[in-house]
Coordinates of C-alpha atoms and ligand atoms in Angstrom, one line a residue:
M1 CA 108.7 82.5 216.1
T2 CA 111.4 82.2 213.4
A3 CA 112.2 85.1 211.1
V4 CA 109.9 85.3 208.1
G5 CA 111.0 88.6 206.6
T6 CA 109.1 88.6 203.4
G7 CA 107.8 91.6 201.4
R8 CA 109.5 94.8 200.2
F9 CA 111.5 95.3 203.4
G10 CA 111.9 91.6 204.4
A11 CA 115.7 91.5 203.8
V12 CA 116.1 94.7 205.9
L13 CA 114.1 93.3 208.8
N14 CA 116.2 90.1 208.8
R15 CA 119.3 92.1 208.9
I16 CA 118.0 94.3 211.7
E17 CA 117.0 91.3 213.8
K18 CA 120.6 90.0 213.6
E19 CA 122.3 93.4 214.1
T20 CA 120.3 94.2 217.3
A21 CA 120.8 90.8 218.9
E22 CA 123.4 92.1 221.5
L23 CA 121.1 95.0 222.5
R24 CA 118.5 92.5 223.7
E25 CA 120.7 92.0 226.8
R26 CA 120.3 95.7 227.8
G27 CA 117.8 97.7 229.6
C28 CA 115.2 96.7 232.2
P29 CA 111.5 96.0 231.9
A30 CA 109.2 98.6 233.5
D31 CA 109.4 97.9 237.2
Y32 CA 106.8 100.4 238.5
I33 CA 104.0 98.3 237.1
P34 CA 104.5 94.9 238.8
G35 CA 102.5 93.1 236.0
L36 CA 105.2 94.2 233.5
A37 CA 108.3 93.7 235.7
G38 CA 108.8 90.0 234.7
A39 CA 109.0 90.6 231.0
D40 CA 111.9 88.8 229.2
I41 CA 114.2 91.4 227.7
R42 CA 115.5 89.0 225.1
R43 CA 112.2 89.0 223.3
F44 CA 112.2 91.0 220.0
G45 CA 109.7 91.4 217.2
M46 CA 109.4 93.9 214.3
A47 CA 106.6 94.2 211.8
V48 CA 106.0 96.4 208.7
A49 CA 102.5 97.1 207.4
E50 CA 102.2 98.6 203.9
P51 CA 99.3 100.9 203.1
D52 CA 97.5 98.1 201.1
G53 CA 97.3 96.0 204.3
T54 CA 100.2 93.7 203.6
V55 CA 102.0 92.9 206.9
Y56 CA 105.1 90.9 207.6
G57 CA 107.8 90.7 210.2
V58 CA 110.6 89.0 212.1
G59 CA 111.1 87.4 215.5
D60 CA 108.1 87.7 217.9
W61 CA 106.1 89.9 215.5
R62 CA 102.9 88.1 216.2
T63 CA 103.3 87.8 220.0
P64 CA 100.9 90.1 222.0
F65 CA 102.5 92.4 224.4
S66 CA 101.3 95.2 226.7
T67 CA 100.7 98.3 224.5
Q68 CA 100.7 100.9 227.3
S69 CA 101.3 104.4 226.1
I70 CA 101.1 103.4 222.4
T71 CA 97.3 103.5 223.0
K72 CA 97.6 107.2 223.5
V73 CA 98.0 107.7 219.7
F74 CA 94.7 105.8 219.1
A75 CA 92.9 107.7 221.8
L76 CA 94.1 111.1 220.4
A77 CA 93.1 110.1 216.9
L78 CA 89.6 109.1 218.1
A79 CA 89.2 112.3 220.1
L80 CA 90.3 114.5 217.1
S81 CA 87.9 112.6 214.8
L82 CA 85.0 113.3 217.2
E83 CA 85.6 116.8 218.3
G84 CA 88.3 118.3 216.1
E85 CA 90.2 121.3 217.5
Q86 CA 88.1 121.3 220.6
I87 CA 90.4 118.6 222.0
W88 CA 93.2 121.2 222.4
R89 CA 91.1 123.4 224.8
N90 CA 93.0 122.1 227.8
L91 CA 95.9 120.4 226.1
G92 CA 99.2 121.6 224.7
R93 CA 101.3 120.4 221.7
E94 CA 104.8 121.1 222.9
P95 CA 107.5 118.6 224.0
S96 CA 107.6 118.5 227.8
G97 CA 111.3 117.8 228.2
N98 CA 110.3 116.0 231.4
P99 CA 109.6 112.3 232.3
F100 CA 106.2 111.0 231.1
N101 CA 104.8 110.9 234.6
S102 CA 106.2 114.2 235.9
L103 CA 104.1 116.5 238.1
V104 CA 106.1 119.7 238.3
Q105 CA 105.3 121.3 235.0
L106 CA 101.6 120.9 235.6
E107 CA 101.6 123.3 238.5
Y108 CA 103.6 126.0 236.6
E109 CA 101.3 125.7 233.7
N110 CA 98.0 125.9 235.6
G111 CA 96.9 122.3 235.2
V112 CA 97.1 122.2 231.4
P113 CA 99.4 119.3 230.2
R114 CA 102.1 120.1 227.7
N115 CA 101.0 117.4 225.2
P116 CA 98.7 114.4 224.8
F117 CA 101.4 111.8 225.1
I118 CA 102.7 112.4 228.6
N119 CA 100.4 110.8 231.2
A120 CA 98.7 114.0 232.3
G121 CA 97.8 114.8 228.7
A122 CA 96.6 111.3 228.0
L123 CA 94.3 111.6 231.0
V124 CA 92.8 114.7 229.4
V125 CA 92.2 112.8 226.1
T126 CA 90.7 109.8 227.9
D127 CA 88.5 112.2 229.9
R128 CA 87.2 113.8 226.7
L129 CA 86.7 110.4 225.0
Q130 CA 84.9 109.2 228.1
S131 CA 82.5 112.2 228.0
L132 CA 82.0 111.8 224.2
T133 CA 81.5 108.1 224.1
G134 CA 80.9 106.7 227.6
D135 CA 83.6 104.1 227.0
A136 CA 87.0 105.5 226.2
A137 CA 88.9 102.3 226.6
G138 CA 86.4 100.2 224.6
Q139 CA 86.6 102.7 221.8
V140 CA 90.4 102.4 221.6
R141 CA 90.2 98.6 221.7
D142 CA 87.6 98.5 219.0
L143 CA 89.5 100.9 216.7
L144 CA 92.6 98.6 217.0
R145 CA 90.5 95.5 216.4
A146 CA 88.9 97.0 213.3
E147 CA 92.1 98.4 211.8
S148 CA 94.2 95.2 212.5
G149 CA 91.4 92.8 211.6
N150 CA 92.1 91.0 214.9
P151 CA 89.0 90.6 217.0
A152 CA 91.1 88.9 219.8
I153 CA 92.7 92.2 220.8
D154 CA 91.6 92.9 224.4
F155 CA 92.3 94.4 227.8
V156 CA 94.3 92.4 230.3
P157 CA 92.5 92.9 233.6
E158 CA 95.5 91.7 235.7
I159 CA 97.7 94.4 234.1
A160 CA 95.1 97.1 234.6
A161 CA 94.7 96.0 238.3
S162 CA 98.4 95.9 238.8
E163 CA 98.7 99.4 237.5
A164 CA 95.7 100.6 239.6
A165 CA 97.3 99.1 242.7
H166 CA 100.4 101.2 242.1
G167 CA 98.8 104.2 240.4
D168 CA 99.3 106.9 243.0
R169 CA 101.2 109.1 240.6
N170 CA 98.6 108.9 237.9
A171 CA 95.9 109.5 240.6
A172 CA 97.9 112.6 241.8
L173 CA 98.0 113.9 238.2
A174 CA 94.3 113.4 237.7
H175 CA 93.3 114.9 241.1
F176 CA 95.6 117.9 240.4
M177 CA 94.0 118.5 237.0
A178 CA 90.5 118.1 238.5
S179 CA 91.3 120.9 240.9
Y180 CA 91.9 123.2 237.9
G181 CA 88.8 121.9 236.1
T182 CA 90.9 120.5 233.3
I183 CA 89.1 117.2 233.5
A184 CA 85.3 116.7 233.8
N185 CA 84.8 113.1 234.9
P186 CA 85.1 111.8 238.4
V187 CA 88.8 110.7 239.0
P188 CA 88.2 107.1 240.0
G189 CA 86.3 106.2 236.8
L190 CA 88.7 108.2 234.7
L191 CA 91.7 106.3 236.1
A192 CA 89.9 103.0 235.6
A193 CA 89.3 103.8 231.9
Y194 CA 92.9 105.0 231.5
F195 CA 94.4 101.8 233.1
R196 CA 92.1 99.6 231.0
Q197 CA 93.2 101.4 227.8
C198 CA 96.9 101.0 228.7
S199 CA 96.4 97.3 229.5
I200 CA 95.4 96.4 225.9
E201 CA 97.6 93.6 224.5
A202 CA 98.4 93.5 220.8
S203 CA 101.2 92.3 218.6
C204 CA 103.6 94.2 216.4
A205 CA 101.5 93.0 213.4
D206 CA 98.3 94.3 215.0
L207 CA 99.8 97.7 215.9
A208 CA 101.6 98.2 212.6
L209 CA 98.2 97.6 210.8
G210 CA 96.3 99.5 213.5
A211 CA 98.3 102.7 212.9
S212 CA 98.3 102.4 209.1
F213 CA 95.7 105.2 208.9
L214 CA 98.5 107.5 209.8
A215 CA 100.5 106.4 206.8
R216 CA 97.4 106.7 204.6
R217 CA 96.6 110.4 205.4
G218 CA 93.8 109.4 207.9
V219 CA 92.1 106.7 205.8
R220 CA 90.9 103.6 207.6
E221 CA 91.3 100.0 206.5
D222 CA 87.7 100.0 205.0
G223 CA 88.4 103.2 203.0
S224 CA 86.5 105.6 205.2
A225 CA 88.2 108.6 206.8
L226 CA 89.0 108.5 210.5
L227 CA 91.0 111.8 210.2
T228 CA 91.3 114.4 207.6
P229 CA 94.7 114.5 205.9
S230 CA 95.5 117.6 207.9
Q231 CA 94.6 115.9 211.2
A232 CA 96.7 112.9 210.2
K233 CA 99.6 115.3 209.7
Q234 CA 98.9 116.8 213.1
V235 CA 99.0 113.5 214.9
N236 CA 102.2 112.5 213.1
A237 CA 103.7 115.8 214.0
V238 CA 102.9 115.5 217.7
M239 CA 104.3 111.9 217.7
L240 CA 107.5 113.3 216.2
T241 CA 107.9 116.0 218.7
C242 CA 106.4 114.4 221.8
G243 CA 106.0 110.6 221.3
T244 CA 109.1 109.5 223.2
Y245 CA 108.9 112.0 226.1
D246 CA 112.1 113.6 227.2
A247 CA 114.0 111.5 224.5
A248 CA 111.9 112.9 221.6
G249 CA 114.9 115.0 220.3
E250 CA 117.2 112.0 220.4
F251 CA 114.5 109.8 218.7
A252 CA 114.0 112.3 215.9
Y253 CA 117.8 112.6 215.5
R254 CA 118.3 108.9 215.3
V255 CA 115.1 107.6 213.6
G256 CA 113.7 110.6 211.8
L257 CA 110.1 109.4 211.9
P258 CA 106.9 110.1 214.0
G259 CA 107.0 107.5 216.7
K260 CA 105.3 106.5 219.9
S261 CA 106.7 104.3 222.6
G262 CA 105.1 102.4 225.5
V263 CA 106.7 101.0 228.7
G264 CA 105.7 97.5 227.5
G265 CA 108.7 97.9 225.2
G266 CA 106.8 98.6 222.0
I267 CA 107.3 101.5 219.6
I268 CA 105.2 102.4 216.5
A269 CA 106.6 104.6 213.8
V270 CA 105.1 106.0 210.6
V271 CA 106.7 106.6 207.2
P272 CA 103.8 108.6 205.7
G273 CA 102.7 107.2 202.4
V274 CA 105.1 104.2 202.6
C275 CA 104.5 102.0 205.6
T276 CA 103.9 101.7 209.4
L277 CA 106.4 100.0 211.7
C278 CA 106.1 98.4 215.1
V279 CA 109.0 97.0 217.1
W280 CA 108.9 95.3 220.5
S281 CA 111.6 94.4 223.0
P282 CA 110.9 94.9 226.7
G283 CA 114.3 96.2 227.9
L284 CA 113.8 99.9 228.5
D285 CA 116.3 102.8 228.8
R286 CA 116.0 105.2 231.7
R287 CA 113.5 107.3 229.8
G288 CA 111.1 104.4 229.2
N289 CA 111.9 103.6 225.6
S290 CA 112.9 100.2 224.3
V291 CA 116.7 100.0 223.9
A292 CA 116.6 97.4 221.0
G293 CA 113.5 99.0 219.6
V294 CA 114.9 102.5 219.1
S295 CA 118.1 100.9 217.6
A296 CA 116.0 98.8 215.2
L297 CA 114.1 101.8 213.9
D298 CA 117.4 103.7 213.6
R299 CA 118.8 100.9 211.5
F300 CA 115.6 100.7 209.4
T301 CA 115.7 104.4 208.4
T302 CA 119.5 104.3 207.9
L303 CA 119.4 101.2 205.8
T304 CA 116.4 102.1 203.7
G305 CA 117.0 105.9 203.5
L306 CA 113.3 106.4 204.4
S307 CA 112.5 109.1 206.9
V308 CA 110.5 112.3 206.9
F309 CA 113.7 114.3 206.4
Ligands
DON1 O1 100.4 105.4 233.0 C1 101.5 104.7 233.0 O2 102.4 105.0 233.6 C2 101.5 103.6 232.0 N1 100.2 103.0 231.9 C3 101.9 104.0 230.6 C4 103.2 104.6 230.6 C5 103.9 104.5 229.3 O3 103.8 103.6 228.6 C6 104.8 105.6 229.1 N2 105.8 105.1 228.1 N3 106.8 105.1 227.8

């Protein structure tokens, strides 16, 4: 798709698309999920959604991609909206400083994950959502559909199956936590729900709109409240400190915004009260964050002067 950078930040988006061109040769697609390994690292899209629902972008901003860990933000928001502080019973809020699928810290910390954005923590959130709603993945998909206005957003069964077939590490995390009583649902069903959730495909436009409640102090597209302003602040804070795993410090330093990445190459970021951003480019660095995506967000906050700092 050609650049159509219109709107308040249109010129900035056009400039970022040009300036990040050479980075779209770097990084590798996620290779541990075979269904993602063939992604073309030259793809790039970036969208901005303003709080009134205006959305625009450049490059492949309307192309659906595998959202993966970005869904962890929506799952956390839903769980918080349903049970408030109870969600933190078996879940921390500290950066892990470890890779997103690491096992070691879990044993030292008695089966309680450091935060909701590493895989172990996301499994705890999906477990709670599963208990509370009976269909954790469906709830995440439906929230995204409603907030983006795109009813076509859906799971990709081949990606979920590909991940399940290579899901030994997530299975190990889940069984390990089950042994501590951290999760309540049977592990096979919980893993299936988690893989379905991660397999949701959506575009930069969908995700920027979908996460706009975080820029609107918890208010949904229809004017109702998903989260209280305080809960929206909390989700943004956990994104800032934990949303990019063991690179969260570097991301905060470079971008200065709450952000959440996924191994599909997408990253969402929030400028509270101003806009929500989503960037996608599948070439990942060694910590699982999009190389061109982090740079694009870095350029955005540098060029506009907009950050939470
Ligand atoms: O569980 C996994 O490994 C993937 N479904 C999601 C990982 C992910 O996106 C982490 N992100 N950077």
